[in-house]
PDB file of C-alpha atoms in Angstrom:
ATOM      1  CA  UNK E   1     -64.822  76.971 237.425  1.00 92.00           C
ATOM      2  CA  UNK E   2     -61.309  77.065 239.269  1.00 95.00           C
ATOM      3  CA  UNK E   3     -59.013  74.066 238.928  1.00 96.00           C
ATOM      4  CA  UNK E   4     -56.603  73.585 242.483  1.00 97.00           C
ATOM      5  CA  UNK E   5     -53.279  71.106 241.812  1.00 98.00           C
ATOM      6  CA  UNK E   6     -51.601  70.138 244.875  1.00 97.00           C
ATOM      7  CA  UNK E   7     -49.898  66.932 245.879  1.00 98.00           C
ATOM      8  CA  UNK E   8     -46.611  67.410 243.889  1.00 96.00           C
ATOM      9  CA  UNK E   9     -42.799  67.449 245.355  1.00 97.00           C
ATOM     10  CA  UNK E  10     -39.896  65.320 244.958  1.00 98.00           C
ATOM     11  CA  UNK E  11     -40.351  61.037 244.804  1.00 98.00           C
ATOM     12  CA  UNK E  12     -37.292  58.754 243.781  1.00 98.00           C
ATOM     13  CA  UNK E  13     -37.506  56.671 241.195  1.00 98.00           C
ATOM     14  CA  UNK E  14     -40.159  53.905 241.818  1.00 98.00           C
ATOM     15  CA  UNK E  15     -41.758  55.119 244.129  1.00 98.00           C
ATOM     16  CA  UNK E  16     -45.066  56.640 244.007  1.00 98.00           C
ATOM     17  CA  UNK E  17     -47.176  59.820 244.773  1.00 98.00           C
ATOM     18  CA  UNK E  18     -50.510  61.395 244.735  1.00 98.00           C
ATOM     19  CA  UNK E  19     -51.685  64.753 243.461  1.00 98.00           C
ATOM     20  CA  UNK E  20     -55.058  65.983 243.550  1.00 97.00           C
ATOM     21  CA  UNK E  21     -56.768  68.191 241.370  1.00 97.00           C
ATOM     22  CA  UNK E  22     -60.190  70.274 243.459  1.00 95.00           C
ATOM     23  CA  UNK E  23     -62.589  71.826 241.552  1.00 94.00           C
ATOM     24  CA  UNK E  24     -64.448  75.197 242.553  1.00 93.00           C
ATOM     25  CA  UNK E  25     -67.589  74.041 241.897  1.00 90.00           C
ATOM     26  CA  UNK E  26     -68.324  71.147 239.984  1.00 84.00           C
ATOM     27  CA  UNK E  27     -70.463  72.662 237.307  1.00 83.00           C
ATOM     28  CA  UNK E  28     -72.171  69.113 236.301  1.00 81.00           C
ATOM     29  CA  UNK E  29     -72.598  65.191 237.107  1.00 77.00           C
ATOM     30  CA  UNK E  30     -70.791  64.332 234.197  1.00 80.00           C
ATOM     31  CA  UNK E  31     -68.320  66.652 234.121  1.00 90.00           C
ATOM     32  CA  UNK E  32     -64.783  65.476 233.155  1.00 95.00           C
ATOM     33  CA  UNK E  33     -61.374  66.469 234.086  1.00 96.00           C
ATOM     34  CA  UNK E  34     -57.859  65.444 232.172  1.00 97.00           C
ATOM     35  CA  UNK E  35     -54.236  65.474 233.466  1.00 98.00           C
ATOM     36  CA  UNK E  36     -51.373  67.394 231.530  1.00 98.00           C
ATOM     37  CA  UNK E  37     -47.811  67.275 232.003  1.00 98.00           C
ATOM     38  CA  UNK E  38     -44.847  69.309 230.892  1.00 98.00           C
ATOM     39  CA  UNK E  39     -41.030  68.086 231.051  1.00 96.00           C
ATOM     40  CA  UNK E  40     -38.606  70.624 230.928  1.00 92.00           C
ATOM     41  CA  UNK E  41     -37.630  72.073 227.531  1.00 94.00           C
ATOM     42  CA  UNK E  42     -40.747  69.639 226.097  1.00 96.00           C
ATOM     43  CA  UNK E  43     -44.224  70.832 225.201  1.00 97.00           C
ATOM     44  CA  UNK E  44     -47.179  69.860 227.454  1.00 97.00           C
ATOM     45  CA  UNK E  45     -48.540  66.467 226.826  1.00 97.00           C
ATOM     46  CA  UNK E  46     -51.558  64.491 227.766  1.00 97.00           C
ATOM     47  CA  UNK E  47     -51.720  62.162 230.753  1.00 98.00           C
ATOM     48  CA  UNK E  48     -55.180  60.488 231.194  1.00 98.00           C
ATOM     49  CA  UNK E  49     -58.835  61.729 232.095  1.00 98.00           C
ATOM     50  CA  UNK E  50     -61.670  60.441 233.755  1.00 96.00           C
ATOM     51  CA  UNK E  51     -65.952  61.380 233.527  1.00 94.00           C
ATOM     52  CA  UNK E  52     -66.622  61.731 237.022  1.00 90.00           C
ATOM     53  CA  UNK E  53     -69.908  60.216 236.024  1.00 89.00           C
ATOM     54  CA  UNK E  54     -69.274  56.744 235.458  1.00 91.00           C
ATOM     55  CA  UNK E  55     -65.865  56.096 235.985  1.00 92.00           C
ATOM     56  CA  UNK E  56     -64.566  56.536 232.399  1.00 95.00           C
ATOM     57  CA  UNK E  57     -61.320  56.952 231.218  1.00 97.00           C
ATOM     58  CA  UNK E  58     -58.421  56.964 228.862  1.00 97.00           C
ATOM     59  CA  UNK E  59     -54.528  56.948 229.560  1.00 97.00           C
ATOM     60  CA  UNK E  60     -51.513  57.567 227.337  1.00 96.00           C
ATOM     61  CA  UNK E  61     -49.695  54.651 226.583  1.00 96.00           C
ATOM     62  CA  UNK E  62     -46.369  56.139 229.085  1.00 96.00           C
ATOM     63  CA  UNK E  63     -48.288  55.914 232.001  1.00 98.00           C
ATOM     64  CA  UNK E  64     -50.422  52.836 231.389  1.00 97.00           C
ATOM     65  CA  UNK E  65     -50.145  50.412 234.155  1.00 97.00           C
ATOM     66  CA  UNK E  66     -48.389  53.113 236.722  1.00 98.00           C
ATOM     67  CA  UNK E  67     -51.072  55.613 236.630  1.00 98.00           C
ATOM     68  CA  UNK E  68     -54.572  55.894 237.694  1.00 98.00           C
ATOM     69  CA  UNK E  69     -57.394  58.747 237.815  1.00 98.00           C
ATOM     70  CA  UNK E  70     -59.673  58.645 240.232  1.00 97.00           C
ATOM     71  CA  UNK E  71     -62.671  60.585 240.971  1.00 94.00           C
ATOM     72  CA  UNK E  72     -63.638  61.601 244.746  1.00 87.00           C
ATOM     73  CA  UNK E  73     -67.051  62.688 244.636  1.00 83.00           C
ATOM     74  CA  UNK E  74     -67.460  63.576 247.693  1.00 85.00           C
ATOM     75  CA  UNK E  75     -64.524  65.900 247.795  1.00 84.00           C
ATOM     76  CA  UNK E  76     -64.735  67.371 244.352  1.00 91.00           C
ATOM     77  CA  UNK E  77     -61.594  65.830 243.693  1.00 94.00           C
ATOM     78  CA  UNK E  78     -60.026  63.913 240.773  1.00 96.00           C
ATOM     79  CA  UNK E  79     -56.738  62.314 241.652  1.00 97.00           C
ATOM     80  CA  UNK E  80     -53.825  60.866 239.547  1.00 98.00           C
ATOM     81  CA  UNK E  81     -52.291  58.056 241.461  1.00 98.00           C
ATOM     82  CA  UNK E  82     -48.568  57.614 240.193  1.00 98.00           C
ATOM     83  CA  UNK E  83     -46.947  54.149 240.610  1.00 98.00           C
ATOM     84  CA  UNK E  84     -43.461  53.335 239.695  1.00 98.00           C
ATOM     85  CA  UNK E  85     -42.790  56.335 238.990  1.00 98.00           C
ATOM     86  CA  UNK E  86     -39.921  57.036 236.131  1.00 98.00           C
ATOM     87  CA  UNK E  87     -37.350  60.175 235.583  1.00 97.00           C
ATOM     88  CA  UNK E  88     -39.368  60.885 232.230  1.00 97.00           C
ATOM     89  CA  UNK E  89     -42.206  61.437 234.500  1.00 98.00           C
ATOM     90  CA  UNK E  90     -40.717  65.323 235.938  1.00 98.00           C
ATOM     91  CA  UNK E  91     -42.567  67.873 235.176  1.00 98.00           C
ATOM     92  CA  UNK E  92     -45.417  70.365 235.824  1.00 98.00           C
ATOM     93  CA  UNK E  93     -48.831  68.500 236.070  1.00 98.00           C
ATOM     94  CA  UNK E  94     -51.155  70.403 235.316  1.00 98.00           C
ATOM     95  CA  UNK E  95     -55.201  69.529 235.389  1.00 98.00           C
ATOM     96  CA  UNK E  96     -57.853  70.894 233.078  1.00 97.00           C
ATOM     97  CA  UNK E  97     -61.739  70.405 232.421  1.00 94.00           C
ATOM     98  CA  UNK E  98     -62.069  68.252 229.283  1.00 95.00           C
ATOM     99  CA  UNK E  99     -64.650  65.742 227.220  1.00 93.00           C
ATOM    100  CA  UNK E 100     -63.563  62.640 228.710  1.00 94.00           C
ATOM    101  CA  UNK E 101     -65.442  60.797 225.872  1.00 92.00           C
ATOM    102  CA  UNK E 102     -62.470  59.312 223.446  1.00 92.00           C
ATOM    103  CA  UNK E 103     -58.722  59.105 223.123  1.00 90.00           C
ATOM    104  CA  UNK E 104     -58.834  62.273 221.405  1.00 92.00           C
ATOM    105  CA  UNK E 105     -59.993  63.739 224.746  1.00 94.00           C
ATOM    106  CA  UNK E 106     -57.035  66.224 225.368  1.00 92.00           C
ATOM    107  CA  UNK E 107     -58.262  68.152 222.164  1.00 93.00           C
ATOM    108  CA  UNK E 108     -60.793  69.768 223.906  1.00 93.00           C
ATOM    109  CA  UNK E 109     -60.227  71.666 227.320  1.00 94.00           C
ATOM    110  CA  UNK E 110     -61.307  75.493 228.943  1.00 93.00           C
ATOM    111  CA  UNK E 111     -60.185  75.840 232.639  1.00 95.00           C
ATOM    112  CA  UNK E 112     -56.476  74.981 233.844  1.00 97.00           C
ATOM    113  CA  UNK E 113     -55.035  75.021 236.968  1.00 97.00           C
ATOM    114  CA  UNK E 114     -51.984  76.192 238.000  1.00 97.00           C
ATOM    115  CA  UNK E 115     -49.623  73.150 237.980  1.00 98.00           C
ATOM    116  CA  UNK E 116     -47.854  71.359 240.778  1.00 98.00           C
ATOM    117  CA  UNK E 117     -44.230  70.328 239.858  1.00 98.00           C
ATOM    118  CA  UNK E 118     -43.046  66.649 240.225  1.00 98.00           C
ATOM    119  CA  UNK E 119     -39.391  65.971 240.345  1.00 98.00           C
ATOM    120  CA  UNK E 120     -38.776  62.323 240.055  1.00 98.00           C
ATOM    121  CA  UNK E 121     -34.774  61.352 241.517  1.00 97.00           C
ATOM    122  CA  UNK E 122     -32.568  58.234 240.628  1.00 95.00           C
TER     123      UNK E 122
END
């Protein structure tokens, strides 16, 4: 499986933007995918995930309310919709294949992409 970021780039501060993670193929129906992030000079933290399956999925409490995963089935895509965006949000966003099945999801992944940077500005 081969995980594709793209979407990232530079967005001012509340304003929004839209990255996309593909995946080469979708191994399985319920197959779930989780968004990563890494701030300069900070270690990589969890974002949210979603189980392309039924919808499910969990956020960290940062981005409640300003983000949202998506799923595009038809594309093989899973997207991370960022609202009001914030400086704290810069960094590399990285997805990964998780268990989207708790809030202990990010404990479990395998395949990574490669990242797409997001620079939020004031």
């Amino acid at each position: 499986v081969q995980l594709v970021e793209s979407g990232g780039g530079l967005v001012q501060a509340g304003g929004s933007l839209r990255l996309s993670c593909t995946i080469i193929p979708v191994p399985f129906d319920d197959y779930s995918v989780g968004w990563f992030r890494q701030a300069p000079g900070k270690e990589r933290e969890p974002v949210g995930c979603i189980m392309r399956s039924d919808g499910t999925t969990y956020y960290t409490d940062s981005v409640k309310g300003r983000f949202t995963i998506s799923s595009d089935i038809a594309k093989d895509t899973v997207d991370l919709q960022m609202n009001n965006v914030k400086l704290e949000d810069t960094g590399i966003y990285y997805c990964a294949d998780t268990i989207c099945a708790n809030d202990m999801w990010y404990r479990q992944t395998d395949h990574w992409g490669q990242g797409t940077q997001v620079t939020v500005s004031s």
